[in-house]
CSV table of C-alpha atoms in Angstrom, one decimal:
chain,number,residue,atom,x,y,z
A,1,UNK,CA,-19.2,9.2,-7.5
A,2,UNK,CA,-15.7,7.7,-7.2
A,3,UNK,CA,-13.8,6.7,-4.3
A,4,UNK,CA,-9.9,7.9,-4.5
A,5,UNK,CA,-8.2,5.6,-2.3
A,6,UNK,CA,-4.5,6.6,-2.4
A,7,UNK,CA,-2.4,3.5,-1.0
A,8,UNK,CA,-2.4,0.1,0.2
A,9,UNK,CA,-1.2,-1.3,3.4
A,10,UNK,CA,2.5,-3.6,2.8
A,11,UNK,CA,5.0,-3.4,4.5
A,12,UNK,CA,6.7,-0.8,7.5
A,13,UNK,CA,9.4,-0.1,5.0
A,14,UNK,CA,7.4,2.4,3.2
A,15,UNK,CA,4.5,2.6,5.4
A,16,UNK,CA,4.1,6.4,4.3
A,17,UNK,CA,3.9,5.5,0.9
A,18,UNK,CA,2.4,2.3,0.8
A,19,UNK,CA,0.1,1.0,3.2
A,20,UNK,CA,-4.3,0.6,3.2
A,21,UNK,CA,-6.1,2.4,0.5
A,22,UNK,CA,-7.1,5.4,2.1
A,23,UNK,CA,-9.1,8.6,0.9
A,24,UNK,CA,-7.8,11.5,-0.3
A,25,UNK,CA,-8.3,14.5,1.7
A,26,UNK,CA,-8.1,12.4,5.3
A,27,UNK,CA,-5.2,13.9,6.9
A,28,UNK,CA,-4.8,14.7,10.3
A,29,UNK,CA,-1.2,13.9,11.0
A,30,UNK,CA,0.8,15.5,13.3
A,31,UNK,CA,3.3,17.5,12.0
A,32,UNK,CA,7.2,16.8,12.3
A,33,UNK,CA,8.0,19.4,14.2
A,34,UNK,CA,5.6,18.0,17.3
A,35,UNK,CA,6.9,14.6,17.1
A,36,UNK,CA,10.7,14.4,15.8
A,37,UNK,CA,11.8,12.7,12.7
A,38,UNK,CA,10.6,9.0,12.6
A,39,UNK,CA,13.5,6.5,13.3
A,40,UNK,CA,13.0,4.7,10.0
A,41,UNK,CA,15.4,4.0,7.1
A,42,UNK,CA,13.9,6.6,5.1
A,43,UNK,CA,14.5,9.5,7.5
A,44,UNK,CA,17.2,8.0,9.3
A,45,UNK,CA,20.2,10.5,9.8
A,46,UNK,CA,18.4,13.7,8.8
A,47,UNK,CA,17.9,16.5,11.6
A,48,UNK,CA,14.6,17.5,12.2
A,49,UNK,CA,16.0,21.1,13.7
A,50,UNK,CA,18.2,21.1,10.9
A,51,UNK,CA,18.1,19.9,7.3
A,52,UNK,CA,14.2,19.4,6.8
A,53,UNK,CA,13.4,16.8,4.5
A,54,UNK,CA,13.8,18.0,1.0
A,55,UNK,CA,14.5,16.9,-2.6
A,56,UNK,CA,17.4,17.1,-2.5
A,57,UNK,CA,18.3,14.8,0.5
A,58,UNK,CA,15.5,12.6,0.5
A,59,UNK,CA,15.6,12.4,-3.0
A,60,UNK,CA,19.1,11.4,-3.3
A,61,UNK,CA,18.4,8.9,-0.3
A,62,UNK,CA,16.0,7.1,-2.0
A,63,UNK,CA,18.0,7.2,-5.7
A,64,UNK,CA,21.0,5.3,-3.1
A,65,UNK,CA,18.3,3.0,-1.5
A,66,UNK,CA,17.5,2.1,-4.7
A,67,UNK,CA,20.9,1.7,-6.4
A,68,UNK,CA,21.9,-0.7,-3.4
A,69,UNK,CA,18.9,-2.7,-3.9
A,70,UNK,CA,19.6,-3.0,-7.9
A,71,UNK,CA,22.8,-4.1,-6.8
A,72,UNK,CA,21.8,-6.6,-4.3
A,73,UNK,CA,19.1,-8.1,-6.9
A,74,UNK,CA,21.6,-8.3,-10.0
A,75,UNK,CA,24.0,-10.0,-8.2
A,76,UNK,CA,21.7,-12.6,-6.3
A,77,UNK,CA,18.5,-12.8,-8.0
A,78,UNK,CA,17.4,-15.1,-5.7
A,79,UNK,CA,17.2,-13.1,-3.1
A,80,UNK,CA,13.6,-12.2,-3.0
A,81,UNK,CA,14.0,-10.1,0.4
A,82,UNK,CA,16.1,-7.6,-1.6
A,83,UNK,CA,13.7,-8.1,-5.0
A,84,UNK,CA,10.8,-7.3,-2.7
A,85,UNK,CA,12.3,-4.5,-1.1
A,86,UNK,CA,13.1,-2.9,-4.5
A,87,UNK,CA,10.3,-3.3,-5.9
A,88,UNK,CA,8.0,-1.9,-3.1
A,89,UNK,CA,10.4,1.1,-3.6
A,90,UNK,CA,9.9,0.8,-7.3
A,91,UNK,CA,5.9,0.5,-7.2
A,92,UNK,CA,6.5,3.9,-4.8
A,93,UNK,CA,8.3,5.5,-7.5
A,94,UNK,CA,5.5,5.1,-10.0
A,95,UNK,CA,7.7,2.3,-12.0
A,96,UNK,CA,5.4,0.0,-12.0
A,97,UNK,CA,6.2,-2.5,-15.3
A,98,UNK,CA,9.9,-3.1,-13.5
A,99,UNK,CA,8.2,-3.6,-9.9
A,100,UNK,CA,5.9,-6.1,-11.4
A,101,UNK,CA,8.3,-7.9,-13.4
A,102,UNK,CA,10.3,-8.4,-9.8
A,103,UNK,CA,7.2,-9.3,-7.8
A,104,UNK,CA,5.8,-12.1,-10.6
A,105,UNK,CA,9.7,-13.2,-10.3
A,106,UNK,CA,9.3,-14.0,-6.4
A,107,UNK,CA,6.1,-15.3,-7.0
A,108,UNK,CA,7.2,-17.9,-8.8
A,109,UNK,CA,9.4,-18.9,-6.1
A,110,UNK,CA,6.9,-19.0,-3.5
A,111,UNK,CA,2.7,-18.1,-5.0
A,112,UNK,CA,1.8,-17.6,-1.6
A,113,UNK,CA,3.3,-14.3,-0.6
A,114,UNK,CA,0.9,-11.8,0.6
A,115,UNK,CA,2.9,-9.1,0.8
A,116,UNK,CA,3.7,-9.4,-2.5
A,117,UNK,CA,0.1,-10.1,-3.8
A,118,UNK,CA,-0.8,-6.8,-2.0
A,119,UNK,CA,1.7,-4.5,-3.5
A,120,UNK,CA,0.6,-5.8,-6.9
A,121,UNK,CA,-2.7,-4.9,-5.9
A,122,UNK,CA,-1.7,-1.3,-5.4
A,123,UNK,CA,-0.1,-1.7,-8.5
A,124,UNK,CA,-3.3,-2.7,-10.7
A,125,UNK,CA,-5.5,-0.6,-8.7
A,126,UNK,CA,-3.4,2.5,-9.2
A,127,UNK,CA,-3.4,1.9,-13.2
A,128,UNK,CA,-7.1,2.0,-12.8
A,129,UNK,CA,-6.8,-2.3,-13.8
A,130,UNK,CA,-9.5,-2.9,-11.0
A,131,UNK,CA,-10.1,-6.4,-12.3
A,132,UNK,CA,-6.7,-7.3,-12.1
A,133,UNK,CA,-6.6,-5.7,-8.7
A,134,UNK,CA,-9.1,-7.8,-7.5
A,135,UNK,CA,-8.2,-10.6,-8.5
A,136,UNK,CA,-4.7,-10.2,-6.5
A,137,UNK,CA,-7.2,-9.6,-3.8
A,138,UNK,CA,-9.1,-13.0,-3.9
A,139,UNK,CA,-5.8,-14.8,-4.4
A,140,UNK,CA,-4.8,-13.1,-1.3
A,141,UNK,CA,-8.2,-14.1,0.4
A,142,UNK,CA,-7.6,-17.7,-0.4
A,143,UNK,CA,-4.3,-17.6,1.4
A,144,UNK,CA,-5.8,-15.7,4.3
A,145,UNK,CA,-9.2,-15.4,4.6
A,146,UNK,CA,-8.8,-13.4,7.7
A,147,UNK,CA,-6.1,-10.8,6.2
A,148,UNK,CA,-8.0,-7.5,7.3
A,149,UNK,CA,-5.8,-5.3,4.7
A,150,UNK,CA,-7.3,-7.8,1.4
A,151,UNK,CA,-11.0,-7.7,2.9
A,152,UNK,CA,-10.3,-3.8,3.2
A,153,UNK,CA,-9.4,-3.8,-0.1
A,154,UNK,CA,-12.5,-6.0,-1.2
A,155,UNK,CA,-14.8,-2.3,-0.6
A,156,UNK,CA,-12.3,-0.3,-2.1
A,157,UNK,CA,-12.1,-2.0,-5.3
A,158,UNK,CA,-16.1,-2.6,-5.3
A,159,UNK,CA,-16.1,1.2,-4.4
A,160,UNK,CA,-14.1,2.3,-7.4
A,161,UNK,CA,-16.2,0.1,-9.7
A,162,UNK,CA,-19.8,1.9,-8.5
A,163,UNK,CA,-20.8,-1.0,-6.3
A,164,UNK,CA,-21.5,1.1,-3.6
A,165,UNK,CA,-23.5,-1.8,-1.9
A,166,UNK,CA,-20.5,-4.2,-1.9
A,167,UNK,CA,-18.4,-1.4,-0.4
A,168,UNK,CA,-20.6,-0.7,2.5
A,169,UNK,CA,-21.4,-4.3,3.2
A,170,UNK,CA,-17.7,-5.1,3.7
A,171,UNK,CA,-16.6,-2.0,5.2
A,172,UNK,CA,-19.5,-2.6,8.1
A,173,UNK,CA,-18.1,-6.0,8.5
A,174,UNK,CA,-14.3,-4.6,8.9
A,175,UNK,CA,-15.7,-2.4,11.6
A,176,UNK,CA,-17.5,-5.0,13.4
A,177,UNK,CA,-14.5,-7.4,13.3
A,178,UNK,CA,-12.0,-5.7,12.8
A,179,UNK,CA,-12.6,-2.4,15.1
A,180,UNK,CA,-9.0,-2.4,16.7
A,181,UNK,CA,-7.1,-2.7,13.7
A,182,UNK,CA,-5.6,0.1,10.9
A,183,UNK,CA,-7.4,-1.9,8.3
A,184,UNK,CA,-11.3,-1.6,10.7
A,185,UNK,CA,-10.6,2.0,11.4
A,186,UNK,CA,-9.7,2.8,7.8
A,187,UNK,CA,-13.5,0.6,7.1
A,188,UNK,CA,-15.2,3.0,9.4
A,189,UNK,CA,-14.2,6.4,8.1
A,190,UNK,CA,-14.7,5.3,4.6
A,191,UNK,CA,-17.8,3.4,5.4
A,192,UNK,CA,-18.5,7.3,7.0
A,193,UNK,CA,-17.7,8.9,4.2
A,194,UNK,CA,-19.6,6.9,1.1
A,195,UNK,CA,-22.7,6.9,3.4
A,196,UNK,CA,-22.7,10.8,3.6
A,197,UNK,CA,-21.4,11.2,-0.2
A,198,UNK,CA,-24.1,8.6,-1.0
A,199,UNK,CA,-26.6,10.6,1.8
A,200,UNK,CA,-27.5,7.0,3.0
């Protein structure tokens, strides 16, 4: 049995597309139409009556998002809000060798960035490199031994490696101390869902 968990938990800039490792199949979102278009810089301007999200506007959104960014990066690389920016957008977009040449870049400017130790996480996890993955995870629990989105990831990873023992063990923790947050939540209903794949 393998756990799919989809994304990992970085940043509200593309919470919909990156945020905690999640299972497939969970989804009970409400739909646009019953809550408006979120006020966010990816849907910003579109109509929700109107001009539905599509390919062809948010498609050429995100191509502008990410010319800007290129932009802003090329002409001060230093700039590691705009690197890590583009290369959350790039690690959405599935181009993953130029994301993680941008987010090793900033992390030799400052090692201690967890937001960018988690979106290289997603990265390594995603390309099925579960070592590497985890290993961005205990670099991350060094930092912050408390961060609720690494220990999340700690029973993901152990899930997607068959340690199904490691997975439940830290899942039941994230509930327990965690019970309030995205990250505990997420820890229960995948906690509910190896036990009863598992019949445990």
């Amino acid at each position: 049995m393998k756990i799919k968990p989809l994304y990992l938990y970085v940043a509200a800039f593309l919470v919909a597309l990156i945020a905690i490792l999640i299972f497939t199949g969970d989804n009970n979102e409400t739909s646009v139409a019953e809550t408006g278009m979120p006020d966010d810089a990816v849907h910003r301007g579109m109509n929700p009556h109107g001009d539905q999200p599509g390919k062809t506007n948010v498609m050429g959104h995100v191509r502008e998002q990410l010319e800007k960014l290129e932009k802003a990066v090329n002409e001060n690389p230093g700039d590691t809000a705009s690197a890590f920016r583009y290369a959350e957008m790039l690690a959405a977009a599935h181009q993953s060798e130029k994301a993680i040449g941008l987010l090793k870049n900033i992390l030799k400017v400052d090692d201690k960035r967890v937001d960018v130790l988690l979106v290289l996480t997603l990265i390594s996890y995603r390309e099925g490199a579960l070592e590497e993955a985890e290993e961005y995870t205990n670099k991350i629990l060094k930092i912050d031994p408390g961060n609720p989105e690494a220990n999340y990831n700690v029973g993901a990873i152990a899930a997607a490696m068959g340690d199904t023992k490691k997975a439940i063990d830290t899942w039941e923790m994230m509930a327990d101390k965690y019970p309030d947050t995205k990250a505990g939540m997420m820890a229960k209903q995948s906690l509910n869902k190896i036990k009863k794949e598992k019949e445990i």
